[in-house]
GROMACS .gro file of C-alpha atoms in nm:
model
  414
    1UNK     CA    1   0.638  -0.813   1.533
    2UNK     CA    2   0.673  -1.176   1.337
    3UNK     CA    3   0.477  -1.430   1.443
    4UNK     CA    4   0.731  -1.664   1.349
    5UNK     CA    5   1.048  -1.742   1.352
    6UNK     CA    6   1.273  -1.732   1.043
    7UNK     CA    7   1.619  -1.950   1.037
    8UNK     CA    8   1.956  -1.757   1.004
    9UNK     CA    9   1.976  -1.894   0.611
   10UNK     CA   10   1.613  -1.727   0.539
   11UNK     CA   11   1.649  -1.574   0.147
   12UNK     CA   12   1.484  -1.317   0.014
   13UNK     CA   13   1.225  -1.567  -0.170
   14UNK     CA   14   1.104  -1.731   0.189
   15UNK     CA   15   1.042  -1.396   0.320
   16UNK     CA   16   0.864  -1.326  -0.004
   17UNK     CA   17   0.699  -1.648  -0.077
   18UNK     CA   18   0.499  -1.563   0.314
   19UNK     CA   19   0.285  -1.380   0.158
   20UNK     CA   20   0.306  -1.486  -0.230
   21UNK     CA   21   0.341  -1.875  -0.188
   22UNK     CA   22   0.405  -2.138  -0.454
   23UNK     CA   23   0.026  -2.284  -0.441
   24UNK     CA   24  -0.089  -1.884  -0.535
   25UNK     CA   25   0.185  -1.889  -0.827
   26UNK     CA   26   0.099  -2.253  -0.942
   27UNK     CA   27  -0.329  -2.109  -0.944
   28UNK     CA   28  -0.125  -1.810  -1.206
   29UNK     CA   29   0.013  -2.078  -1.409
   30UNK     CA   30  -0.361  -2.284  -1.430
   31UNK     CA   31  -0.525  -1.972  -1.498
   32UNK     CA   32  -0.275  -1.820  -1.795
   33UNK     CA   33  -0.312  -2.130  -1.930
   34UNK     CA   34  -0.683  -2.103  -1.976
   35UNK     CA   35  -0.715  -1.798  -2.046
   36UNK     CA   36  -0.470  -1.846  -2.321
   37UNK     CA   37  -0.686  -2.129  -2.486
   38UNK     CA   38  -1.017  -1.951  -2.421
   39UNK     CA   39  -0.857  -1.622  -2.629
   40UNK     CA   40  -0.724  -1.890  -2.911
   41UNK     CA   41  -1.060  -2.076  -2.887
   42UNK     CA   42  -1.223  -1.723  -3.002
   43UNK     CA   43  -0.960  -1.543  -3.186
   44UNK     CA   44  -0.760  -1.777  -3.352
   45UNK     CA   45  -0.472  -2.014  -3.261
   46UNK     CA   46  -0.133  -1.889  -3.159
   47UNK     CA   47   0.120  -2.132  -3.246
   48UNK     CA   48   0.402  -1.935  -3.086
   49UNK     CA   49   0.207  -2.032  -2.741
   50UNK     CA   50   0.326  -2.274  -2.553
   51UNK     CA   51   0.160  -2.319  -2.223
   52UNK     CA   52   0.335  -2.124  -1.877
   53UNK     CA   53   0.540  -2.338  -1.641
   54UNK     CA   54   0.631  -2.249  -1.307
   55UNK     CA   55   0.934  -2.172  -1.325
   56UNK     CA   56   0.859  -1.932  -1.632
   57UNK     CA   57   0.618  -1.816  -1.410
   58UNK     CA   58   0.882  -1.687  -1.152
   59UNK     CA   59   1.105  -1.573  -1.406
   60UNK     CA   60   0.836  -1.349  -1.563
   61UNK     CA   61   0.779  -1.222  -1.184
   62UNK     CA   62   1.144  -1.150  -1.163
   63UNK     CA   63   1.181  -0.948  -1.462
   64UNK     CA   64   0.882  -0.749  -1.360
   65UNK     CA   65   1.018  -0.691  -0.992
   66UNK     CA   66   1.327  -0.566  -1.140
   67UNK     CA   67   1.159  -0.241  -1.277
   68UNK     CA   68   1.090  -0.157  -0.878
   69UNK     CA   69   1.459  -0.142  -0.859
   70UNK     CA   70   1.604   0.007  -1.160
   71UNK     CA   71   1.313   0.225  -1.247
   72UNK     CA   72   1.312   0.168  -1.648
   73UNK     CA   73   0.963   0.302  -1.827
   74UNK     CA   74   0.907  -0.020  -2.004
   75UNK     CA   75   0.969  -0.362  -1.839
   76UNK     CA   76   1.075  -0.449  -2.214
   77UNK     CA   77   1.432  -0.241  -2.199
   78UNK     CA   78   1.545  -0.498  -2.018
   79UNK     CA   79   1.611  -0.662  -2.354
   80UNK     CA   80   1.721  -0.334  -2.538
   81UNK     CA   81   2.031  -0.218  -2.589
   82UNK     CA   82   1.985   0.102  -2.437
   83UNK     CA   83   2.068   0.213  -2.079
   84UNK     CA   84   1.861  -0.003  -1.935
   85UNK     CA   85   1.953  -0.343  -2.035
   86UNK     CA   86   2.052  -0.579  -1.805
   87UNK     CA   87   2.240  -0.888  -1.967
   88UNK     CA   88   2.282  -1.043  -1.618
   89UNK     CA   89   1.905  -1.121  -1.623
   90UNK     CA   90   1.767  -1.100  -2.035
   91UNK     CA   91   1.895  -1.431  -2.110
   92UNK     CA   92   1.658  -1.616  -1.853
   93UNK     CA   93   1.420  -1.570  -2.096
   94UNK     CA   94   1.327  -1.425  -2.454
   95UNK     CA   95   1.186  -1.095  -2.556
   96UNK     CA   96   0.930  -1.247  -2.729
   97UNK     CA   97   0.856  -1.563  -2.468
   98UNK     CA   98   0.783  -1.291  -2.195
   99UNK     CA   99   0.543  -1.051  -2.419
  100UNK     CA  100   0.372  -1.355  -2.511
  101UNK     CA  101   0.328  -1.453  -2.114
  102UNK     CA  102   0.220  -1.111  -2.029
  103UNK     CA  103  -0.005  -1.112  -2.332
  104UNK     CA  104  -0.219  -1.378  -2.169
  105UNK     CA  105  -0.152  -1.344  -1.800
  106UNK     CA  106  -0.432  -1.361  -1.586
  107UNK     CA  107  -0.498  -1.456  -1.232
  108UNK     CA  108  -0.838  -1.571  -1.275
  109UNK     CA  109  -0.967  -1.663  -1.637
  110UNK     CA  110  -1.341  -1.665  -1.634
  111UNK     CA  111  -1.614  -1.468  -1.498
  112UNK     CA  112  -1.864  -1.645  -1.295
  113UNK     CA  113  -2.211  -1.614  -1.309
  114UNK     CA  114  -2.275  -1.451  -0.946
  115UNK     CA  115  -1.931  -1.165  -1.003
  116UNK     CA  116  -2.065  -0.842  -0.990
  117UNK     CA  117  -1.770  -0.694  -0.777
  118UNK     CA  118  -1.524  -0.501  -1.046
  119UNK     CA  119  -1.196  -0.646  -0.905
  120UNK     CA  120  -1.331  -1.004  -0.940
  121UNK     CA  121  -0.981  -1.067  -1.165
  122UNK     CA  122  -0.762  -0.975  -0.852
  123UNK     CA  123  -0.966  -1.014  -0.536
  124UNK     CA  124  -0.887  -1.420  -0.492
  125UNK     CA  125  -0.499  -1.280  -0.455
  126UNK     CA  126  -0.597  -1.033  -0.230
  127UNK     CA  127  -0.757  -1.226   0.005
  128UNK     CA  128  -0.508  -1.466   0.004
  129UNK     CA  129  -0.231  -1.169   0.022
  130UNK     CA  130  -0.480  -1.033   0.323
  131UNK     CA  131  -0.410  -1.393   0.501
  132UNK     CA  132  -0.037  -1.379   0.437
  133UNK     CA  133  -0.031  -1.047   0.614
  134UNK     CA  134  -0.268  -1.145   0.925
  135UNK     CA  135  -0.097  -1.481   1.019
  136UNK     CA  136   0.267  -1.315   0.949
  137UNK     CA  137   0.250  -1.036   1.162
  138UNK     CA  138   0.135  -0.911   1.489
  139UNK     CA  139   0.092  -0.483   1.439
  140UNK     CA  140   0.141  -0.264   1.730
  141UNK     CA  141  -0.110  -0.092   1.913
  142UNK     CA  142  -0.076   0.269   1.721
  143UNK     CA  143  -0.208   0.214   1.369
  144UNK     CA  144  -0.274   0.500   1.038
  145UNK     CA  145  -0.497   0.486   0.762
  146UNK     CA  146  -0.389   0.672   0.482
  147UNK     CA  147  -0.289   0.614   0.108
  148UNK     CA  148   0.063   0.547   0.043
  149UNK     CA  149   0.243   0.714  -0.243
  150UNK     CA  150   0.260   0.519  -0.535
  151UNK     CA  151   0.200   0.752  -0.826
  152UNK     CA  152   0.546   0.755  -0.979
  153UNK     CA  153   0.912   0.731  -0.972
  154UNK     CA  154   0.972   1.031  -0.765
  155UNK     CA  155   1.237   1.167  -0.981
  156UNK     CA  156   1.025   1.179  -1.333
  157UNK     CA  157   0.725   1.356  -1.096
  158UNK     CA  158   1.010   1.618  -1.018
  159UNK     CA  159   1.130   1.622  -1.369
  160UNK     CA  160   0.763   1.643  -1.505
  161UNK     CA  161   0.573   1.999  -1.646
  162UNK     CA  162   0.243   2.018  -1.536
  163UNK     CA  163   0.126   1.951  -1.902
  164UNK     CA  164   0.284   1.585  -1.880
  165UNK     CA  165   0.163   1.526  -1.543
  166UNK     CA  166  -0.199   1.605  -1.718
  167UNK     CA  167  -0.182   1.407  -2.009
  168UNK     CA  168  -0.080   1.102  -1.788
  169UNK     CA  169  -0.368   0.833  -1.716
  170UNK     CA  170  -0.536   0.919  -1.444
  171UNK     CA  171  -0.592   0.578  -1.251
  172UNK     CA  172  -0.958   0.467  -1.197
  173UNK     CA  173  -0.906   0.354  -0.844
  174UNK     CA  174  -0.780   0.466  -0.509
  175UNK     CA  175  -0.564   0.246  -0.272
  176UNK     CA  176  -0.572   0.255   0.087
  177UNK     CA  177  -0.379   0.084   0.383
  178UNK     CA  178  -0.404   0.013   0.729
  179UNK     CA  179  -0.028   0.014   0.864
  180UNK     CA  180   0.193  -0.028   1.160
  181UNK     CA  181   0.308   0.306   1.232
  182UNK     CA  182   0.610   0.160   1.434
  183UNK     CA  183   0.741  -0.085   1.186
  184UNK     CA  184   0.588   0.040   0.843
  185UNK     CA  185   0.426  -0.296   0.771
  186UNK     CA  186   0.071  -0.296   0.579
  187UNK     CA  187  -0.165  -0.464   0.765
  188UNK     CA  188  -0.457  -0.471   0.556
  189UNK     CA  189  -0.482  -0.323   0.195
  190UNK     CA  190  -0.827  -0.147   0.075
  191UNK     CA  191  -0.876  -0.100  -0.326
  192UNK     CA  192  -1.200   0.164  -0.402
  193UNK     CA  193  -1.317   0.152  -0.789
  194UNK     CA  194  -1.399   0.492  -0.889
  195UNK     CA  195  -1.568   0.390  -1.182
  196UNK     CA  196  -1.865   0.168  -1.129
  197UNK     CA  197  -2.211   0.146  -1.023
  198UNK     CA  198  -2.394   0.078  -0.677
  199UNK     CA  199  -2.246   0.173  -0.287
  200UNK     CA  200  -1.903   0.154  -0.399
  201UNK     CA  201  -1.931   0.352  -0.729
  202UNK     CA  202  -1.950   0.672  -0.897
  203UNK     CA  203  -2.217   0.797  -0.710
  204UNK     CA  204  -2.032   0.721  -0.341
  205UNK     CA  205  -1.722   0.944  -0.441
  206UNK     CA  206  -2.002   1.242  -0.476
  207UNK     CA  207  -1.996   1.252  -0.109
  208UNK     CA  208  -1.645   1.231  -0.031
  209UNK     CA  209  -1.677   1.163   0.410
  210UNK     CA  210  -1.952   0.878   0.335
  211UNK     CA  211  -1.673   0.705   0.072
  212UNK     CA  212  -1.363   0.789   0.324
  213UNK     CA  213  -1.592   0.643   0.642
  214UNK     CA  214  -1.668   0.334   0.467
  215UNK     CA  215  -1.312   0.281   0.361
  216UNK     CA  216  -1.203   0.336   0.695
  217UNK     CA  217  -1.482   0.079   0.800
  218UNK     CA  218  -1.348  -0.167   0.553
  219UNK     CA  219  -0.963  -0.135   0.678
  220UNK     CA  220  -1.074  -0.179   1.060
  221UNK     CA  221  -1.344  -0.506   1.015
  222UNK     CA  222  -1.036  -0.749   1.197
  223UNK     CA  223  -0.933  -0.493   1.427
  224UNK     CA  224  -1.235  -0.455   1.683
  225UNK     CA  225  -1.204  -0.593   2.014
  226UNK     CA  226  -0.811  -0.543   2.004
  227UNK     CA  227  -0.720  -0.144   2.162
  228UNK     CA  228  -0.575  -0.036   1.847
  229UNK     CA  229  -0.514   0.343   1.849
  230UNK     CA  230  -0.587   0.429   1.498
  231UNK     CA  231  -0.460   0.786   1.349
  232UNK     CA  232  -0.582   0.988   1.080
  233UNK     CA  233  -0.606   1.188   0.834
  234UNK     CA  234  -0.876   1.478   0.797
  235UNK     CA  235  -1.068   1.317   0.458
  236UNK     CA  236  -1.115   1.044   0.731
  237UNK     CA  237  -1.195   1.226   1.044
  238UNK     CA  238  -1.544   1.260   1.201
  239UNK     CA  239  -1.717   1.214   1.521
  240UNK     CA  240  -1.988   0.971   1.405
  241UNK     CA  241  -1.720   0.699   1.235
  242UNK     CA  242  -1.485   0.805   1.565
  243UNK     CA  243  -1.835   0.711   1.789
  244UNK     CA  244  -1.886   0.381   1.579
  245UNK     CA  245  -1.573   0.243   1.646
  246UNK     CA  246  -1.510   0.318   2.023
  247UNK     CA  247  -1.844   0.055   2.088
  248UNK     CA  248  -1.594  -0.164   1.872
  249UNK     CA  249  -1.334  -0.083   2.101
  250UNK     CA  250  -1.117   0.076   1.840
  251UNK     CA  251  -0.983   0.450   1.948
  252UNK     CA  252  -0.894   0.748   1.748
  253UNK     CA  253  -0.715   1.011   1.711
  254UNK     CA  254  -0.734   1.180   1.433
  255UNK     CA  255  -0.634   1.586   1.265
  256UNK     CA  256  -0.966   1.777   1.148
  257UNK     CA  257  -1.031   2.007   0.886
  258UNK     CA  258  -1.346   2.255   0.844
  259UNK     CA  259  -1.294   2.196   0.461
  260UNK     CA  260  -1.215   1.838   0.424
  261UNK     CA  261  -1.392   1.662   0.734
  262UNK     CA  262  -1.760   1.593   0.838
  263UNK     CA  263  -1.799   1.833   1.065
  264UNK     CA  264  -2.143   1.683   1.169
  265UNK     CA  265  -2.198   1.699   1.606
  266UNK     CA  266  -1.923   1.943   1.656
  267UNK     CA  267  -1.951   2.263   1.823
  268UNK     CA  268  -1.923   2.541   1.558
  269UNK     CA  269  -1.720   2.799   1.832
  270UNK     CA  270  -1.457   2.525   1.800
  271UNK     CA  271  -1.446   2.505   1.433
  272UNK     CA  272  -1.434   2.907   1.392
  273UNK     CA  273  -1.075   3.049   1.504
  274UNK     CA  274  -1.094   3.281   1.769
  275UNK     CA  275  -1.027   3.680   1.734
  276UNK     CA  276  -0.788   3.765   1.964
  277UNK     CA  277  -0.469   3.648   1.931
  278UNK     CA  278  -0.267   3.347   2.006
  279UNK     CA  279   0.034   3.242   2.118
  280UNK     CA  280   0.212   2.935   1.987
  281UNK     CA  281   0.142   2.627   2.225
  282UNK     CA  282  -0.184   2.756   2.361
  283UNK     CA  283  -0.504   2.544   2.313
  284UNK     CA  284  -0.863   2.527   2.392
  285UNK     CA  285  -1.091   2.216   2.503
  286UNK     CA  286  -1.428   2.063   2.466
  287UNK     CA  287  -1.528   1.732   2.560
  288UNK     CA  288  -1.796   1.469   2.525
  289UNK     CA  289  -1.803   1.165   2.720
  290UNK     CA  290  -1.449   0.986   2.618
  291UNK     CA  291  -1.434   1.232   2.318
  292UNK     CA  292  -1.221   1.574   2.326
  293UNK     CA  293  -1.213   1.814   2.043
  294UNK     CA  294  -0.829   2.011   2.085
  295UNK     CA  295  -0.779   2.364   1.901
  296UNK     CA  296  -0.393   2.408   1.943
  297UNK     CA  297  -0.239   2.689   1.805
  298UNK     CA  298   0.088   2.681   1.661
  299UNK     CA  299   0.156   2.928   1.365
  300UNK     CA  300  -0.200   2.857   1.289
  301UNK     CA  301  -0.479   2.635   1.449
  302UNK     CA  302  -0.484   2.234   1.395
  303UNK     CA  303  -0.781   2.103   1.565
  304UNK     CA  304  -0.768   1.745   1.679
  305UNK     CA  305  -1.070   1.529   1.755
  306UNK     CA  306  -0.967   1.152   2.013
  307UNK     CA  307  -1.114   0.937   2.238
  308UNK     CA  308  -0.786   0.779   2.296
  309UNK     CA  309  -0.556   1.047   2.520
  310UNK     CA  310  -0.667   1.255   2.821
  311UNK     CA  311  -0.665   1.584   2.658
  312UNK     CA  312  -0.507   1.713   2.978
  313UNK     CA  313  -0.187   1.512   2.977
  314UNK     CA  314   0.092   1.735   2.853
  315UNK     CA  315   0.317   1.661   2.550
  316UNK     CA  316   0.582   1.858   2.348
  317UNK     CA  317   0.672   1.910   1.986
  318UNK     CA  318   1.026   1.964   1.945
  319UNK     CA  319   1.129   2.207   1.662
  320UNK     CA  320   1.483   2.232   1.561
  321UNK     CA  321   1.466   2.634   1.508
  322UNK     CA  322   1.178   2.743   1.847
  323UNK     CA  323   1.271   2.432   2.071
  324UNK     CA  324   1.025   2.289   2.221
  325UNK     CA  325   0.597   2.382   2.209
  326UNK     CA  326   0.393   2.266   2.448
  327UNK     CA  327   0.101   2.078   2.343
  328UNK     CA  328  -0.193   1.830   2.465
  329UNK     CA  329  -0.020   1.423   2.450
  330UNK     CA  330  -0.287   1.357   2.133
  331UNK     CA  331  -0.127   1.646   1.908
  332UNK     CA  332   0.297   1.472   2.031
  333UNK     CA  333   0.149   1.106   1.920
  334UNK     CA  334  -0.038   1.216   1.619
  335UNK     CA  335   0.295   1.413   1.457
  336UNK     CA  336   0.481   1.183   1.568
  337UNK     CA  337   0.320   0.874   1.412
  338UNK     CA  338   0.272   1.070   1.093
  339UNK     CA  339   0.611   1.148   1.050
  340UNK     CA  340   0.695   0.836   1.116
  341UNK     CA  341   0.460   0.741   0.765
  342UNK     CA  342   0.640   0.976   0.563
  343UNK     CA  343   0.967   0.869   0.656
  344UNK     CA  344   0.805   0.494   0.525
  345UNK     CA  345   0.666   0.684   0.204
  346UNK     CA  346   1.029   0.845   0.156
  347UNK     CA  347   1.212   0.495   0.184
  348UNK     CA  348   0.982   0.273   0.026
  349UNK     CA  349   0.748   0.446  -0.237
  350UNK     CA  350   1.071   0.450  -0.479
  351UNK     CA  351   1.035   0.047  -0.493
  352UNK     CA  352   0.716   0.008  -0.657
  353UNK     CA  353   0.692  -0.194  -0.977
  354UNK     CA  354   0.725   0.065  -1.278
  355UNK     CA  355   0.562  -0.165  -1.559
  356UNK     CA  356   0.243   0.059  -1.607
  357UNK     CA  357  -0.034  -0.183  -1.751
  358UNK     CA  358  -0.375  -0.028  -1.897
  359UNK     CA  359  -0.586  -0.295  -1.748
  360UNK     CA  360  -0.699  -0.167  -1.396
  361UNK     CA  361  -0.670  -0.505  -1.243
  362UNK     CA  362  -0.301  -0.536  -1.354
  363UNK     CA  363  -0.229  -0.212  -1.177
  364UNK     CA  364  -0.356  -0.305  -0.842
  365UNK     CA  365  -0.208  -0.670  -0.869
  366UNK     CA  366   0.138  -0.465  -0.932
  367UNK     CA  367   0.097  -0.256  -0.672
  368UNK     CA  368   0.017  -0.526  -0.411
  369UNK     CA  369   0.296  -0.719  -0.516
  370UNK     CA  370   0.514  -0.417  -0.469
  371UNK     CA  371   0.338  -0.324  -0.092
  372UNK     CA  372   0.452  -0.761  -0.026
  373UNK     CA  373   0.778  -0.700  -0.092
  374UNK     CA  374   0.842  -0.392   0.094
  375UNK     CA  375   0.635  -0.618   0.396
  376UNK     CA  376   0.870  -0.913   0.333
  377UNK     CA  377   1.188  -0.652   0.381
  378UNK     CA  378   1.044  -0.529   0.695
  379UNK     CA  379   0.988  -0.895   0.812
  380UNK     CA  380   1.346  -0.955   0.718
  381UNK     CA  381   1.523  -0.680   0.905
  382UNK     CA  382   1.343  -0.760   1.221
  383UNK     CA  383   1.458  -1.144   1.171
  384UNK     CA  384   1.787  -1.316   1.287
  385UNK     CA  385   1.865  -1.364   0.879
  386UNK     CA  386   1.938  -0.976   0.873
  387UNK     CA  387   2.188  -0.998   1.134
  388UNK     CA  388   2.395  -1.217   0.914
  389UNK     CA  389   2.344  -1.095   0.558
  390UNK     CA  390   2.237  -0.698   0.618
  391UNK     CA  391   2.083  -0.608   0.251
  392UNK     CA  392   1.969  -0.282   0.217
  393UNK     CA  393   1.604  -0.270   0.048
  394UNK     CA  394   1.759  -0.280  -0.288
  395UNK     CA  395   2.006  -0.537  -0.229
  396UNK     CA  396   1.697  -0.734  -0.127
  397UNK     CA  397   1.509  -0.667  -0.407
  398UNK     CA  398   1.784  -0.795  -0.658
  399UNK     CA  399   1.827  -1.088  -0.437
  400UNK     CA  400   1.457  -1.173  -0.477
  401UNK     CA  401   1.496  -1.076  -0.863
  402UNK     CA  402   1.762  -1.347  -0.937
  403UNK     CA  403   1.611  -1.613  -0.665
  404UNK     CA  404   1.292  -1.570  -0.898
  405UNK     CA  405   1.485  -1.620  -1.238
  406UNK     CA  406   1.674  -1.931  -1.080
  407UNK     CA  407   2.017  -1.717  -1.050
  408UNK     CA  408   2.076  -1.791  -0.705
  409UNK     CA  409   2.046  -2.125  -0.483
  410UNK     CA  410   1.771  -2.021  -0.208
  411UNK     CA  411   1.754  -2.240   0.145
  412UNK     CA  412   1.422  -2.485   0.084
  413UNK     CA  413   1.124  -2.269   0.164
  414UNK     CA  414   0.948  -2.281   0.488
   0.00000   0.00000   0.00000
């Protein structure tokens, strides 16, 4: 849970500003600013530039944070007259004052000398994002990897032909997360280039378990020493990474498949299903050391592979239609954290920012702000503040909207 404790008055903005604090917004304002003069210095001056503010700053957050909630497919019908104006908030700011702002936005303005690493224009706010995260929250002991979905608004992916879904940009980088699987909070965010050379390029995504093992690496470097119980997902899977992190004293549990998974160390009778048939709830063992590799059978064979449950305790699955299936404990806790993660992919994936950018570094800096807010709301409904005010996730995301843009008197942040 928190590792602090929030006052009864708590707005939307202190939950927000844990994580996204006034010192990170006032390094945004600095580095717009000189990245403004550097672009006039080579390509002319702009005397419609004036230089970025702070409290500009927030606003142009604000009308960017609003797209999570209403969903338009340019941040820029907020001024329109169409159906997705919004009066309430366009006259914070001009049209033209916020194109110019995102125009030159920039989080940091130059390139040093030593930056080889692709995301060098984000990765100062994600480390400090990282240490907002770490010193906010304490996760529980069961943990997923996986990658959230953030591709679109579900509602234009259902409305989409296959043709449109095509000619959309493809995005040049994956996003993975580390996350509570009792709360839904992201512990620790992980953003793979796919286009780029050396360990973490091109060349890596060729062989697909090397890239997924050292993602997973890279999500669980804080979380050795601790008796996390980390699930996942087949691309992940393997008995080598699974070996690696029990000396860390990090546990597993995790669903495999012959096509997606390494494979490597396993017994190939395990891996093959067997002839004669099965009925549902029946499974077979094999074990190594701490290690057990579970073939259960129900309506077709899931194999498990975990170091962290006695493959002889007993669990159930509980199916509205058959009742209830008897399984090992490893196969109850994995579906059972796993739904849990869709039901947080149901609720929350319909918040992220819309505003599509071309820029690669935009897009991730969008998406982490969107994965902070949807932390901050968790934070809030497991302080005392929700108890008094109750906003749903959308009521909190309007609240933070209009706290940005100066529309609402917010307690003094903490």
């Amino acid at each position: 849970g928190p590792t602090r404790k929030m006052p009864l008055t708590a707005s939307a903005m202190d939950f927000f500003q844990l994580f996204v604090p006034d010192n990170v917004l006032k390094n945004m304002v600095v580095q717009t600013n000189m990245y403004a003069k550097k672009y006039q210095e080579r390509f002319g001056s702009d005397d419609a530039w004036i230089d970025v503010t702070l409290t500009e700053m927030k606003a142009f957050l604000g009308y960017m944070i609003s797209t999570s909630i209403h969903h338009c497919e340019s941040v820029l019908s907020i001024w329109s007259s169409g159906f997705y104006s919004n009066k309430s908030i366009a006259l914070i700011m001009t049209q033209s004052r916020f194109e110019k702002i995102l125009k030159y936005f920039h989080i940091v303005a130059f390139r040093s000398s030593q930056t080889t690493h692709g995301l060098y224009k984000i990765q100062p706010f994600l480390d400090s994002l990282q240490n907002g995260f770490d010193s906010a929250f304490r996760p529980s002991q069961a943990q997923v990897l996986h990658e959230p979905l953030i591709d679109e608004d579900p509602v234009f992916i259902a409305t989409c032909t296959e043709r449109e879904l095509r000619k959309r940009k493809k995005r040049k980088f994956s996003l993975w997360v580390r996350q509570c699987s009792s709360t839904g909070f992201i512990c620790q965010i992980y953003v793979h280039l796919k286009e780029g050379s050396g360990a973490d390029g091109l060349d890596a995504l060729k062989n697909k378990p090397q890239l997924h093992s050292m993602v997973a690496k890279s999500l669980c470097q804080n979380a050795s020493g601790k008796n996390y119980i980390i699930f996942t997902g087949p691309s992940i899977t393997s008995l080598n990474l699974f070996e690696e992190f029990e000396k860390q004293e990090i546990y597993c549990c995790g669903l495999l498949s012959a096509r997606k998974s390494d494979c490597t160390g396993l017994p190939p009778s395990m891996l093959n299903n067997p002839e004669t048939p099965q009925s549902r709830g029946q499974y077979r063992i094999r074990m190594k050391g701490n290690m057990s590799l579970i073939c259960w059978y129900n309506k077709g064979h899931f194999r498990f592979l975990t170091n962290a449950y006695s493959p002889v305790q007993q669990g159930v699955i509980i199916k509205r239609k058959s009742g209830e299936i008897p399984c090992p404990l490893a196969v109850e806790a994995f579906a059972a954290h796993l739904s849990y993660i869709c039901k947080y992919d149901d609720k929350y994936s319909k918040y992220f920012i819309s505003h599509k950018p071309n820029k690669t570094w935009q897009q991730v800096f969008w998406f982490a702000i969107s994965i902070a807010i949807n932390n901050a709301y968790i934070l809030y409904k497991m302080s005392e503040a929700y108890h008094v005010t109750r906003y749903s996730r959308a009521q909190f995301g309007e609240r933070l909207v209009k706290e940005l843009l100066g529309l609402e008197d917010t307690s003094p942040s903490h």
